[in-house]
Coordinates of C-alpha atoms in Angstrom, one line a residue:
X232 CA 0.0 0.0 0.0
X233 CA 1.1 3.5 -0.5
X234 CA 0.7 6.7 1.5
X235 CA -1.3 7.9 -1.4
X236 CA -4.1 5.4 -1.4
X237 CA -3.8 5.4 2.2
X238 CA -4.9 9.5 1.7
X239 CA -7.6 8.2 -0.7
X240 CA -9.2 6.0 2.0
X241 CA -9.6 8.8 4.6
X242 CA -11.2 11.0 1.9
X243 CA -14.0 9.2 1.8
X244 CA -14.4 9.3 5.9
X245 CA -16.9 11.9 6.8
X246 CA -16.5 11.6 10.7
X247 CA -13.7 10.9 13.3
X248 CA -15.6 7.3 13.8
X249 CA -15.1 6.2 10.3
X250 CA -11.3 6.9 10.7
X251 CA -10.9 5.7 13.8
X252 CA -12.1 2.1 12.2
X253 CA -10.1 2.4 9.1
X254 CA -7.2 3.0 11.5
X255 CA -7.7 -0.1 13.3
X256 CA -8.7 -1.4 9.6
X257 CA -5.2 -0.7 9.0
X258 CA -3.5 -1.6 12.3
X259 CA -4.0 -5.3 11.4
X260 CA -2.0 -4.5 8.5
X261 CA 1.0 -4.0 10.5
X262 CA 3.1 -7.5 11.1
X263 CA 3.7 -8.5 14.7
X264 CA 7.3 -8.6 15.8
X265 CA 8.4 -11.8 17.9
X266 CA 8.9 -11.5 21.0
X267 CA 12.8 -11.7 20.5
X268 CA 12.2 -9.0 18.0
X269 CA 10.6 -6.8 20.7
X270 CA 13.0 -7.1 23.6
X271 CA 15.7 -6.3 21.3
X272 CA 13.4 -2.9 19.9
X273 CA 14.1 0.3 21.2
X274 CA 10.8 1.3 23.4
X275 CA 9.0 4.5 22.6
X276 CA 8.0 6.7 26.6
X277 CA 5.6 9.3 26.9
X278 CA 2.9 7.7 24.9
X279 CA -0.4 6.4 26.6
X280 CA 0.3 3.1 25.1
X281 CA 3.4 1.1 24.5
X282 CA 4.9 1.9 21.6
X283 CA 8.5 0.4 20.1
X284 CA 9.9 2.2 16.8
X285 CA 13.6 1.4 15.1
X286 CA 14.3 3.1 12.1
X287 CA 17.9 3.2 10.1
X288 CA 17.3 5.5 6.7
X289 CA 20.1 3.8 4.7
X290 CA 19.8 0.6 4.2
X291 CA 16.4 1.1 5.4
X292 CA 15.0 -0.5 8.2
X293 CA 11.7 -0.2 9.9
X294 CA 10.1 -1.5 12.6
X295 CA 6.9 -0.9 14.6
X296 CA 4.8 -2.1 17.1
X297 CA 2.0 -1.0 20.1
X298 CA 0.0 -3.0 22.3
X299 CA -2.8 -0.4 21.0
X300 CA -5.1 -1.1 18.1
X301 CA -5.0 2.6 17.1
X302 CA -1.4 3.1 17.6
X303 CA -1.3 0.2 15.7
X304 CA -2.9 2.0 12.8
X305 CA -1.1 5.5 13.0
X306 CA 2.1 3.1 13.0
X307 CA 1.1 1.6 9.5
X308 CA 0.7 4.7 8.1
X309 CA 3.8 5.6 9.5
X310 CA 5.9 2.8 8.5
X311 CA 4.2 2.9 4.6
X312 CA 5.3 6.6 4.5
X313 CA 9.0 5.8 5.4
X314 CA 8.8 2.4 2.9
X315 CA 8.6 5.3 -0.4
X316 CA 10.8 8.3 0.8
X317 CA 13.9 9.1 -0.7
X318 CA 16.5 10.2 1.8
X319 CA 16.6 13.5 0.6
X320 CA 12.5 13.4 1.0
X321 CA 12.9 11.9 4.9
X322 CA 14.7 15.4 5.4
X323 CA 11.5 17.1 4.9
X324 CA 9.0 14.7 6.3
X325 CA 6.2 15.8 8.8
X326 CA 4.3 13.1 10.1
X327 CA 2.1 15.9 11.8
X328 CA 1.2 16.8 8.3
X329 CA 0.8 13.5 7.4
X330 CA -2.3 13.3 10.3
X331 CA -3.2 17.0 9.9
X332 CA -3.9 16.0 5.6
X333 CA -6.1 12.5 7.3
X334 CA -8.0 14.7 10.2
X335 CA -6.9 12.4 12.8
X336 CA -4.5 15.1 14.9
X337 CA -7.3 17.1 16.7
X338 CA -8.6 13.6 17.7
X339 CA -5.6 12.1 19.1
X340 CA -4.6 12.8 22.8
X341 CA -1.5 14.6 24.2
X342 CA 0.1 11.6 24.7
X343 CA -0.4 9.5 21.4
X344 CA 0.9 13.2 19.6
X345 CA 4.0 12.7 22.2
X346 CA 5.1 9.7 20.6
X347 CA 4.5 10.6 17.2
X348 CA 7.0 13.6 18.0
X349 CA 9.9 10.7 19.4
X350 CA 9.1 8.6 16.1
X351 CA 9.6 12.3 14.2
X352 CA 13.2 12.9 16.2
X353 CA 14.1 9.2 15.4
X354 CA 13.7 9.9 12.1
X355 CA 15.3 13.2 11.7
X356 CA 18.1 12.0 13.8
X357 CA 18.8 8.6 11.4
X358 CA 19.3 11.4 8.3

């Protein structure tokens, strides 16, 4: 899937219940990591939910995971955004964008936005 027909899905949401299920549509799209694959995942604090995050730009390597459904979902978006970027386009991504373009920021508690900002530094840092 790509962040563009990922945009094309949320267009046709007309309330904040309709994306909330497409994002746990989507959150079952993410793979579970084992649980050797966790342990050895750097964990994401400050987020209501626990969140792990590992990402290397070059060669690229991703990984996600929450124990949240809707983390879950924000994570796949997150993770199929970062799958299609250039390097030189990770030095201008904005993942708050990203949620501002679906609707889903003004939805989303203090605490889920906190660790979308640590996945942002991760990723600004591993330029």
């Amino acid at each position: 899937m790509l962040l563009d027909e990922i945009y094309t899905q949320f267009e046709h949401c007309k309330s904040w219940e309709e994306r909330y299920r497409l994002l746990i549509q989507l959150s079952r799209q993410l793979p579970k990591p084992t649980e050797t694959e966790l342990t050895s995942m750097p964990e994401i604090h400050g987020c209501e939910s626990r969140l792990w995050f590992e990402f290397q730009a070059e060669p690229r390597i991703i990984k996600a995971y929450s124990d949240a459904r809707l983390m879950q979902g924000l994570l796949f978006i997150v993770v199929t955004a970062l799958q299609n970027t250039t390097t030189t386009e990770l030095i201008q991504l904005n993942l708050q964008q990203i949620f501002d373009r679906l609707q889903i920021t003004r939805n989303l508690t203090q605490t889920r936005l906190n660790g979308l900002q640590h996945i942002q530094t991760i990723i600004q840092q591993s330029i």
